[in-house]
PDB file of C-alpha atoms in Angstrom:
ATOM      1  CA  UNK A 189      -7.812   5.674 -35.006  1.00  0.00           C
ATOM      2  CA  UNK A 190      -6.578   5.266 -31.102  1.00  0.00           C
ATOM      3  CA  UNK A 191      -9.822   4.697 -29.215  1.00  0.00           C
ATOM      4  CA  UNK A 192     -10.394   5.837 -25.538  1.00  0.00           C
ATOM      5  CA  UNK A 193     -12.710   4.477 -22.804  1.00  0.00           C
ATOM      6  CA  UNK A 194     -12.915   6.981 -19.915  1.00  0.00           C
ATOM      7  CA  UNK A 195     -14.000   5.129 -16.400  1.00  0.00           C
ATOM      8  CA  UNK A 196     -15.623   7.890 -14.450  1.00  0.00           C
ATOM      9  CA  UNK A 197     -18.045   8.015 -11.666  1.00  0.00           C
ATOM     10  CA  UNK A 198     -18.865  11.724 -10.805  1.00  0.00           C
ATOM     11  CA  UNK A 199     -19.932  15.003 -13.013  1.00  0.00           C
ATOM     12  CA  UNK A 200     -17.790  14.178 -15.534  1.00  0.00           C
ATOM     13  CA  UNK A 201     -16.233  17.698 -16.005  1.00  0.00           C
ATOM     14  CA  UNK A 202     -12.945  15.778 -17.247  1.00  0.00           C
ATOM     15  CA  UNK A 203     -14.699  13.527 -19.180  1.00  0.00           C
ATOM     16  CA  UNK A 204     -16.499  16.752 -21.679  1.00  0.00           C
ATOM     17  CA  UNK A 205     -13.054  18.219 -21.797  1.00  0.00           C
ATOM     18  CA  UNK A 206     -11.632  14.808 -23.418  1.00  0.00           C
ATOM     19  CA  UNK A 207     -15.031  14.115 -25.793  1.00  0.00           C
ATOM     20  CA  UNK A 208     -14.652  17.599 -26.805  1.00  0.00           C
ATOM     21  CA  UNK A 209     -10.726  18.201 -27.164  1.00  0.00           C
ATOM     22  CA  UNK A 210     -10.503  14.772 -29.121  1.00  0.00           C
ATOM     23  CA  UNK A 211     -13.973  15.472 -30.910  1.00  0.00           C
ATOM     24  CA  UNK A 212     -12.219  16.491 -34.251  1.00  0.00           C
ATOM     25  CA  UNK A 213      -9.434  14.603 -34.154  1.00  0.00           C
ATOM     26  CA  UNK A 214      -8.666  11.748 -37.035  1.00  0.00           C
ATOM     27  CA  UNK A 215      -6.207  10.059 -34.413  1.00  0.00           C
ATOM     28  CA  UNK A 216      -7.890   9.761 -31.333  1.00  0.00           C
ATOM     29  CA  UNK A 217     -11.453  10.131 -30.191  1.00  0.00           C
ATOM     30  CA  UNK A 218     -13.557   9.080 -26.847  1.00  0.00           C
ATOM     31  CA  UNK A 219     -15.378   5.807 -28.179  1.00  0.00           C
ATOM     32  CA  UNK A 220     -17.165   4.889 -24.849  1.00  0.00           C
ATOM     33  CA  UNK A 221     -17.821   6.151 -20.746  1.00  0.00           C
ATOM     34  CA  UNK A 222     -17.968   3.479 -18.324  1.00  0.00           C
ATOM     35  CA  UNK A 223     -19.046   4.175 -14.776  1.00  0.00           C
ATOM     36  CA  UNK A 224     -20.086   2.142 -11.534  1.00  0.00           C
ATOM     37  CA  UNK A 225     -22.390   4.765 -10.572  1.00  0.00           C
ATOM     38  CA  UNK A 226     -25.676   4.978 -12.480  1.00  0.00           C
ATOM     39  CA  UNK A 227     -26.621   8.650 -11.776  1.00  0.00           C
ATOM     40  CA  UNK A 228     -23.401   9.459 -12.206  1.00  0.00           C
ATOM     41  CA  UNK A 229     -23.595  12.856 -14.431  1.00  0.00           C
ATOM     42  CA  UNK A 230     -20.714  11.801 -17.131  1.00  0.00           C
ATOM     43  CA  UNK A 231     -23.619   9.715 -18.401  1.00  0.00           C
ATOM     44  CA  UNK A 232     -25.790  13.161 -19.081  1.00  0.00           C
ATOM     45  CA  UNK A 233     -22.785  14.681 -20.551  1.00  0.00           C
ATOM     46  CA  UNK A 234     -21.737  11.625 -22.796  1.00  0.00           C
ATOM     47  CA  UNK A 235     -25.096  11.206 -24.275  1.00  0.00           C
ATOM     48  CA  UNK A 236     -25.723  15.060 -24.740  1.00  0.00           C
ATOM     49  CA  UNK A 237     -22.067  14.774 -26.924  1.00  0.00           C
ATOM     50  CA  UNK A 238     -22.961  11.657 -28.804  1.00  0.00           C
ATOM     51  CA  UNK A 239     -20.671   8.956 -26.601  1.00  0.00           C
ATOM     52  CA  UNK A 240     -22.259   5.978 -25.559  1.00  0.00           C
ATOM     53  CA  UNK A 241     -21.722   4.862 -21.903  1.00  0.00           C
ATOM     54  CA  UNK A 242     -23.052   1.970 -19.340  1.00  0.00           C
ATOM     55  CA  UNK A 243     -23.133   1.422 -15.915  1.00  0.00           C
ATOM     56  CA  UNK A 244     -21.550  -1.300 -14.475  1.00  0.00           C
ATOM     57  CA  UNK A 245     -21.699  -2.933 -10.896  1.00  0.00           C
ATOM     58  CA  UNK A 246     -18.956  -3.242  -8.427  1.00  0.00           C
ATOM     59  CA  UNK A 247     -19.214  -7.155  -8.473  1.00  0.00           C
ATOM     60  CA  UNK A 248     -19.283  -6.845 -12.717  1.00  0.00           C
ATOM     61  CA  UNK A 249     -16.097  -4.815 -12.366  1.00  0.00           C
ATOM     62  CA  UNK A 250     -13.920  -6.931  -9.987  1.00  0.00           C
ATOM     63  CA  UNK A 251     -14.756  -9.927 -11.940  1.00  0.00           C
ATOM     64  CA  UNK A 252     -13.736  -7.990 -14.932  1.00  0.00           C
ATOM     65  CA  UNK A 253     -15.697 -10.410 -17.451  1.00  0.00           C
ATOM     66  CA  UNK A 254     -18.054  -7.453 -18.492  1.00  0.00           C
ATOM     67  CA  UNK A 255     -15.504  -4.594 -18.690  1.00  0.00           C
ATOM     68  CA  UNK A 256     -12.910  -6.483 -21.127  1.00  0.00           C
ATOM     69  CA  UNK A 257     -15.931  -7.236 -23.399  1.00  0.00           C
ATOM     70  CA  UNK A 258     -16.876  -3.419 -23.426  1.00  0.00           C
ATOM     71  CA  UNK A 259     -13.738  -2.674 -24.003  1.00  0.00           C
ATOM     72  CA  UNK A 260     -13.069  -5.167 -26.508  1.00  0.00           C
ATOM     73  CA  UNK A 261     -16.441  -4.485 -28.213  1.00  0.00           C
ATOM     74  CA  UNK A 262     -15.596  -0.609 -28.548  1.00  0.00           C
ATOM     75  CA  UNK A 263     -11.799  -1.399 -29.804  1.00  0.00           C
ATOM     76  CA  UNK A 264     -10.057   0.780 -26.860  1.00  0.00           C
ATOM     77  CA  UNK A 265      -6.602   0.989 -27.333  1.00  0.00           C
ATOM     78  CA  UNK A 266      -6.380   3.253 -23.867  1.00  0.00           C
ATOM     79  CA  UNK A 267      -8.363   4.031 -20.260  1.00  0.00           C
ATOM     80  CA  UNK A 268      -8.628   7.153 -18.904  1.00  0.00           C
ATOM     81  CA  UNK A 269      -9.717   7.723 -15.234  1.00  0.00           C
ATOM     82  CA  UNK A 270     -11.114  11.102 -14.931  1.00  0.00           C
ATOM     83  CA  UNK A 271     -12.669  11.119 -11.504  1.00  0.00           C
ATOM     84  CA  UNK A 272     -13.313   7.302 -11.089  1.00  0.00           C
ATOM     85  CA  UNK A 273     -12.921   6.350  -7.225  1.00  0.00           C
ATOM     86  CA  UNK A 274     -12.694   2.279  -7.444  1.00  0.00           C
ATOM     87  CA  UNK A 275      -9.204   0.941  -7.316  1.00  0.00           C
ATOM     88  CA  UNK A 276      -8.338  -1.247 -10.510  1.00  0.00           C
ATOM     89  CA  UNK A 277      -8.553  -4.661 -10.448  1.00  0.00           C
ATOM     90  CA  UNK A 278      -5.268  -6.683 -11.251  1.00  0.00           C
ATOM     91  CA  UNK A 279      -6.293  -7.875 -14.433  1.00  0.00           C
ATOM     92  CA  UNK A 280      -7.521  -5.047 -16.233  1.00  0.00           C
ATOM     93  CA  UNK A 281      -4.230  -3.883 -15.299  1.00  0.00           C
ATOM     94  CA  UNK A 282      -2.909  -6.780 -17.072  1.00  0.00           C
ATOM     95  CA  UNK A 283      -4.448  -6.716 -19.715  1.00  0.00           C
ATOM     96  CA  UNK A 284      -3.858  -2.694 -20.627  1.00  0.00           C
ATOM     97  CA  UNK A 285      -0.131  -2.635 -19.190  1.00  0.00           C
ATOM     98  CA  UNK A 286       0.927   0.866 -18.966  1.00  0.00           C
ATOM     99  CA  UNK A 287      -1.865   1.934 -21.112  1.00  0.00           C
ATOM    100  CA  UNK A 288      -4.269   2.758 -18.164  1.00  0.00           C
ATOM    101  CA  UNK A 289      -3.821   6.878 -16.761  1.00  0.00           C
ATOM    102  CA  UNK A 290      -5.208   8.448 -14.192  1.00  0.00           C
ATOM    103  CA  UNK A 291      -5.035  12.361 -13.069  1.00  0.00           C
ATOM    104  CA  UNK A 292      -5.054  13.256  -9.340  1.00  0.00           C
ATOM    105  CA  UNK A 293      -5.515  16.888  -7.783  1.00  0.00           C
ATOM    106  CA  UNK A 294      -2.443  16.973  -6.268  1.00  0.00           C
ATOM    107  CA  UNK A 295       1.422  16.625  -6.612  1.00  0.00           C
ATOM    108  CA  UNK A 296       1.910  13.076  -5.701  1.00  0.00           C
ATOM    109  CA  UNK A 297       3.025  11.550  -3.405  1.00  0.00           C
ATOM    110  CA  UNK A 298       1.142  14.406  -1.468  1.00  0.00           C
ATOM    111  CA  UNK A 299      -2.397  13.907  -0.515  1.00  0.00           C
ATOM    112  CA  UNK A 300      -2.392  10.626  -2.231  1.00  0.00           C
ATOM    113  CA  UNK A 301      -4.186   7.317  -1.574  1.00  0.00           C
ATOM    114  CA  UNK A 302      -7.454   6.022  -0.393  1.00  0.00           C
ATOM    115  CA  UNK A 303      -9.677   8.543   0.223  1.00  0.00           C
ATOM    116  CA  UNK A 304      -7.944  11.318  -1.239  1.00  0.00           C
ATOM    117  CA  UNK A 305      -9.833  12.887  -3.965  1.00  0.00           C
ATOM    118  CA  UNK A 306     -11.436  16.046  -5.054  1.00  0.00           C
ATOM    119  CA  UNK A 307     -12.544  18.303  -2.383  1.00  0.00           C
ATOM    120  CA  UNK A 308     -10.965  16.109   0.096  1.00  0.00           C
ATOM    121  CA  UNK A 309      -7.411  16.632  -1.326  1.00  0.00           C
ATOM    122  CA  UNK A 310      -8.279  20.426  -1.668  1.00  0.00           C
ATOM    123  CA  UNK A 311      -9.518  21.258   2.036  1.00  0.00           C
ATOM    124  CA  UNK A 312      -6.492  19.199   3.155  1.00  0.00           C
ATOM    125  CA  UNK A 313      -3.590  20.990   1.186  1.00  0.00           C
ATOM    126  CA  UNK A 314      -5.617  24.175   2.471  1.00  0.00           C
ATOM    127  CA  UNK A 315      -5.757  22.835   6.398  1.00  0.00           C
ATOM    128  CA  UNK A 316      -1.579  21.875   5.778  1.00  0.00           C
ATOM    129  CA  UNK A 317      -0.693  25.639   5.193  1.00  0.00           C
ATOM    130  CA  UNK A 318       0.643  24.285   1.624  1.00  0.00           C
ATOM    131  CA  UNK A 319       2.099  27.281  -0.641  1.00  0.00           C
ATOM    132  CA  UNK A 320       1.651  25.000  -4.042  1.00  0.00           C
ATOM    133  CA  UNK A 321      -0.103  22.141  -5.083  1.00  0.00           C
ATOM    134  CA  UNK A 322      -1.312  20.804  -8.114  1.00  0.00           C
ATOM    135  CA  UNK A 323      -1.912  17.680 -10.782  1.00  0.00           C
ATOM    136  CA  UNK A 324      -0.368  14.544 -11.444  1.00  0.00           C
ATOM    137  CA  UNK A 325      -0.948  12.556 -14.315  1.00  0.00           C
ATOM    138  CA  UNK A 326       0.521   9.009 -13.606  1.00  0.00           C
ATOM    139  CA  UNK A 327       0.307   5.231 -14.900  1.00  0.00           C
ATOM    140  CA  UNK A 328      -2.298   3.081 -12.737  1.00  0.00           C
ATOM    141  CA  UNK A 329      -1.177   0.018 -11.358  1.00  0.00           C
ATOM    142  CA  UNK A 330      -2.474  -2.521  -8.038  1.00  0.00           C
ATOM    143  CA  UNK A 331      -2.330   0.398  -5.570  1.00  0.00           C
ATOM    144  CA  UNK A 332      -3.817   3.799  -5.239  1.00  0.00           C
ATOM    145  CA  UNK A 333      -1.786   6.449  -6.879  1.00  0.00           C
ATOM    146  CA  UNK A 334       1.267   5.002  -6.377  1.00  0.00           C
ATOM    147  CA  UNK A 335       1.761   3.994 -10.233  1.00  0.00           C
ATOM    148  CA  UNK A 336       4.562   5.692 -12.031  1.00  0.00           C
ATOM    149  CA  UNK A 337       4.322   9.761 -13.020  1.00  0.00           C
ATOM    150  CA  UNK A 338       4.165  10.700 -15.794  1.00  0.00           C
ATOM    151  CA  UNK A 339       3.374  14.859 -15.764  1.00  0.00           C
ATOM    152  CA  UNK A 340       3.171  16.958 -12.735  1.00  0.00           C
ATOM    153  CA  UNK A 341       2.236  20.850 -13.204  1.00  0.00           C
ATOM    154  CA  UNK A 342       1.714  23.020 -10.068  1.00  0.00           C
ATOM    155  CA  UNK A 343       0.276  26.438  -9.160  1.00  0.00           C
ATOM    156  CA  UNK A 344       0.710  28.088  -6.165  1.00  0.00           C
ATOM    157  CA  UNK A 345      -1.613  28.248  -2.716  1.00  0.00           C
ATOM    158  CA  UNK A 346      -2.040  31.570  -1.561  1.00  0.00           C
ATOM    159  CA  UNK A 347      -2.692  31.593   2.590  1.00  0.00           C
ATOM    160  CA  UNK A 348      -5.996  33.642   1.519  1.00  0.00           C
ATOM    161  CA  UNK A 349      -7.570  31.078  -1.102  1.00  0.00           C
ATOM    162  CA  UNK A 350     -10.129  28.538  -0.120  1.00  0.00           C
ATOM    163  CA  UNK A 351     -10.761  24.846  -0.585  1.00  0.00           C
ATOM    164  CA  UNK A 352     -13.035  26.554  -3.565  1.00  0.00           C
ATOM    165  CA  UNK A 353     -10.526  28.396  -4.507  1.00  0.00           C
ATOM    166  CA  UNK A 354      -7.676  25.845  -4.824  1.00  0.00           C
ATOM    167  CA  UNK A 355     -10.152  23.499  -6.657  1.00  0.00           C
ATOM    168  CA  UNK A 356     -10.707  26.259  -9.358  1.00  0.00           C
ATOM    169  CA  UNK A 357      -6.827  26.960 -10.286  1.00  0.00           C
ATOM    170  CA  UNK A 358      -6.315  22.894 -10.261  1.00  0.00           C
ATOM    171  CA  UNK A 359      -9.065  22.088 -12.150  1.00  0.00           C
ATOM    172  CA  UNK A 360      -7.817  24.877 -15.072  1.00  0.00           C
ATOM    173  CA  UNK A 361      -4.285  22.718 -15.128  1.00  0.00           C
ATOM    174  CA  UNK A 362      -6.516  19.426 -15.676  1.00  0.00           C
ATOM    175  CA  UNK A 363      -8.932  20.783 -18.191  1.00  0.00           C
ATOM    176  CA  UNK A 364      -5.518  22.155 -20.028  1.00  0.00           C
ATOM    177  CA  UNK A 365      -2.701  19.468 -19.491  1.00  0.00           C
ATOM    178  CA  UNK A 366      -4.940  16.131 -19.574  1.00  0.00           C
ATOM    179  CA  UNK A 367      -5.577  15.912 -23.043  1.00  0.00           C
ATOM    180  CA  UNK A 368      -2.653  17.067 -23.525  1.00  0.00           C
ATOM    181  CA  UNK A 369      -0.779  14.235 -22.227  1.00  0.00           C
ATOM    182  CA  UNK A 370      -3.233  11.719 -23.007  1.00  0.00           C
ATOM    183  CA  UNK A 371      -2.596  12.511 -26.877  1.00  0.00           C
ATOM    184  CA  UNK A 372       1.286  12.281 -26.118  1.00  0.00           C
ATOM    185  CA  UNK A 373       0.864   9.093 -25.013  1.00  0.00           C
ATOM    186  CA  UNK A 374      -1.378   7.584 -27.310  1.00  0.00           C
ATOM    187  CA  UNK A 375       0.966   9.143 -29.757  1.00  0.00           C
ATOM    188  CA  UNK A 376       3.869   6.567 -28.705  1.00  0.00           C
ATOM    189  CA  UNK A 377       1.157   3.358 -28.601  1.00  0.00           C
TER     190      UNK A 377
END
């Protein structure tokens, strides 16, 4: 069995999708949420499916201490961002080399980088006129989504559709290509 930990710190929309695509699997499954934001609402959605998940603090998660224990304690094999804003510190990196994802809402390198997530990224490929966007699924290294891709899948931008609108079609290409991919890649571990 492949175990997940998925670092999150919003709704946790991505998060359900993973719990519940991997729920019956006898290879992989989501053994634990981690987030830096208490009221966070992936920890609703974990315990309403069964996952356990903690909180952690800023401080506890640049020191890194706590997190490899967690990790270690739940036997992860592989991290999953889905939605989680802080950038990774160096040695989590290290210590899960090319075995940490992350999914943005947007063909990288495109509205990439600090500050560029969610609505933000939407409203801005909206402002830009853009005729496609999209996801990116890509390795996480020392730098905001600049680590390696992995998967890209666009959809198009019509000049009629709104920040709302966008959001909608890109979340329907993470709910459907994330686990996807994740399960690919665990596949090869």
């Amino acid at each position: 069995m492949k175990n997940i930990a998925v670092f999150a710190s919003g709704s946790g929309s991505n998060a359900e999708n993973l719990i519940r695509c991997f729920e019956n699997s006898a290879m992989i499954r989501v053994a634990v949420i981690l987030s830096n934001k208490s009221d966070a609402g992936v920890h609703k959605r974990a315990e309403r499916l069964g996952v356990p998940s903690f909180t952690f603090t800023n401080a506890e998660f640049n020191e890194g201490a706590l997190i490899l224990q967690k990790l270690s304690e739940y036997e992860v094999h592989f991290i999953v961002l889905a939605g989680f804003l802080l950038k990774i510190p160096a040695d989590l990196i290290r210590a899960y080399p090319d075995k940490i994802v992350n999914i943005h809402p947007s063909l990288l390198p495109a509205y990439g980088g600090k500050g560029m997530y969610g609505d933000y990224v939407h409203k801005a490929v909206v402002a830009a006129e853009e005729t496609r966007t999209g996801i990116t699924i890509h390795y996480v290294n020392e730098r905001y989504d600049e680590g390696a891709v992995i998967f890209q899948k666009e959809c198009p931008v019509l000049p009629s559709d709104t920040a709302e609108e966008v959001a909608a079609k890109v979340h329907e290409l993470e709910y459907n290509y994330y686990p996807r991919i994740v399960e690919k890649l665990l596949l090869q571990v």
